[in-house]
PDB file of C-alpha atoms in Angstrom:
ATOM      1  CA  MET A   1       8.779  33.232  20.189  1.00  0.00           C
ATOM      2  CA  ALA A   2      11.675  32.575  17.795  1.00  0.00           C
ATOM      3  CA  THR A   3      14.567  34.904  17.979  1.00  0.00           C
ATOM      4  CA  GLN A   4      16.856  35.299  14.970  1.00  0.00           C
ATOM      5  CA  LEU A   5      20.372  35.563  15.997  1.00  0.00           C
ATOM      6  CA  LEU A   6      23.301  37.115  14.227  1.00  0.00           C
ATOM      7  CA  ARG A   7      26.773  36.898  15.327  1.00  0.00           C
ATOM      8  CA  ALA A   8      28.523  40.124  16.112  1.00  0.00           C
ATOM      9  CA  ARG A   9      31.401  40.788  13.870  1.00  0.00           C
ATOM     10  CA  GLY A  10      34.891  40.403  15.360  1.00  0.00           C
ATOM     11  CA  PRO A  11      37.207  37.738  16.459  1.00  0.00           C
ATOM     12  CA  GLY A  12      36.246  35.782  19.574  1.00  0.00           C
ATOM     13  CA  SER A  13      33.119  37.730  20.028  1.00  0.00           C
ATOM     14  CA  ALA A  14      30.836  36.274  22.533  1.00  0.00           C
ATOM     15  CA  LEU A  15      28.056  38.750  21.947  1.00  0.00           C
ATOM     16  CA  VAL A  16      25.024  37.936  19.753  1.00  0.00           C
ATOM     17  CA  LEU A  17      22.628  40.459  18.182  1.00  0.00           C
ATOM     18  CA  ASN A  18      19.039  39.625  18.557  1.00  0.00           C
ATOM     19  CA  GLN A  19      16.181  40.559  16.040  1.00  0.00           C
ATOM     20  CA  PHE A  20      15.992  44.032  17.604  1.00  0.00           C
ATOM     21  CA  GLY A  21      19.822  44.674  17.283  1.00  0.00           C
ATOM     22  CA  LYS A  22      20.352  44.465  21.039  1.00  0.00           C
ATOM     23  CA  LYS A  23      23.446  42.655  22.216  1.00  0.00           C
ATOM     24  CA  HIS A  24      23.242  39.643  24.521  1.00  0.00           C
ATOM     25  CA  SER A  25      25.915  37.264  25.683  1.00  0.00           C
ATOM     26  CA  GLU A  26      25.471  33.590  24.631  1.00  0.00           C
ATOM     27  CA  ALA A  27      25.069  32.633  28.322  1.00  0.00           C
ATOM     28  CA  ASP A  28      22.176  35.133  28.633  1.00  0.00           C
ATOM     29  CA  LEU A  29      20.551  33.658  25.563  1.00  0.00           C
ATOM     30  CA  LEU A  30      20.997  30.136  26.837  1.00  0.00           C
ATOM     31  CA  LEU A  31      19.486  31.035  30.056  1.00  0.00           C
ATOM     32  CA  ARG A  32      16.582  32.713  28.458  1.00  0.00           C
ATOM     33  CA  ARG A  33      15.954  29.690  26.316  1.00  0.00           C
ATOM     34  CA  ILE A  34      15.953  27.413  29.328  1.00  0.00           C
ATOM     35  CA  SER A  35      13.666  29.705  31.235  1.00  0.00           C
ATOM     36  CA  GLU A  36      11.218  29.867  28.254  1.00  0.00           C
ATOM     37  CA  LYS A  37      11.356  25.951  28.027  1.00  0.00           C
ATOM     38  CA  CYS A  38      10.607  25.629  31.722  1.00  0.00           C
ATOM     39  CA  ASN A  39       7.807  28.109  31.551  1.00  0.00           C
ATOM     40  CA  GLN A  40       6.218  26.127  28.716  1.00  0.00           C
ATOM     41  CA  ASP A  41       6.570  22.912  30.679  1.00  0.00           C
ATOM     42  CA  ILE A  42       5.053  24.456  33.755  1.00  0.00           C
ATOM     43  CA  THR A  43       2.099  25.829  31.806  1.00  0.00           C
ATOM     44  CA  GLN A  44       1.511  22.509  30.171  1.00  0.00           C
ATOM     45  CA  SER A  45       1.658  20.805  33.596  1.00  0.00           C
ATOM     46  CA  GLU A  46      -0.800  23.361  35.084  1.00  0.00           C
ATOM     47  CA  ALA A  47      -3.176  22.697  32.182  1.00  0.00           C
ATOM     48  CA  MET A  48      -3.038  18.894  32.792  1.00  0.00           C
ATOM     49  CA  VAL A  49      -3.718  19.443  36.568  1.00  0.00           C
ATOM     50  CA  VAL A  50      -6.702  21.628  35.866  1.00  0.00           C
ATOM     51  CA  GLN A  51      -7.982  19.095  33.339  1.00  0.00           C
ATOM     52  CA  ALA A  52      -7.538  16.187  35.825  1.00  0.00           C
ATOM     53  CA  VAL A  53      -9.386  18.145  38.681  1.00  0.00           C
ATOM     54  CA  THR A  54     -12.092  18.993  36.239  1.00  0.00           C
ATOM     55  CA  ILE A  55     -12.509  15.416  35.183  1.00  0.00           C
ATOM     56  CA  HIS A  56     -12.330  14.240  38.748  1.00  0.00           C
ATOM     57  CA  SER A  57     -14.941  16.715  40.016  1.00  0.00           C
ATOM     58  CA  SER A  58     -17.252  15.776  37.151  1.00  0.00           C
ATOM     59  CA  ASN A  59     -17.046  12.170  38.060  1.00  0.00           C
ATOM     60  CA  ASP A  60     -17.795  12.950  41.719  1.00  0.00           C
ATOM     61  CA  ARG A  61     -20.936  14.692  40.727  1.00  0.00           C
ATOM     62  CA  GLU A  62     -22.052  11.920  38.563  1.00  0.00           C
ATOM     63  CA  ILE A  63     -21.466   9.416  41.451  1.00  0.00           C
ATOM     64  CA  SER A  64     -23.220  11.822  43.819  1.00  0.00           C
ATOM     65  CA  ASP A  65     -26.222  12.149  41.462  1.00  0.00           C
ATOM     66  CA  SER A  66     -26.503   8.259  41.023  1.00  0.00           C
ATOM     67  CA  HIS A  67     -26.792   7.750  44.813  1.00  0.00           C
ATOM     68  CA  GLN A  68     -29.694  10.266  45.313  1.00  0.00           C
TER      69      GLN A  68
END
């Protein structure tokens, strides 16, 4: 989700306009970007764990089947 940013007019302005024209401070935008990045990393990690568990349980079934 890319947000196009436009600097608010005026000297020393710390506000930024997002694509919907809402004003946000640069600190808020930085926090939002960090949060989005962390959420992406967490989602990727969760997917890797699910994949690892799926592979592990598949291997367990194969071993179990070969012992019967």
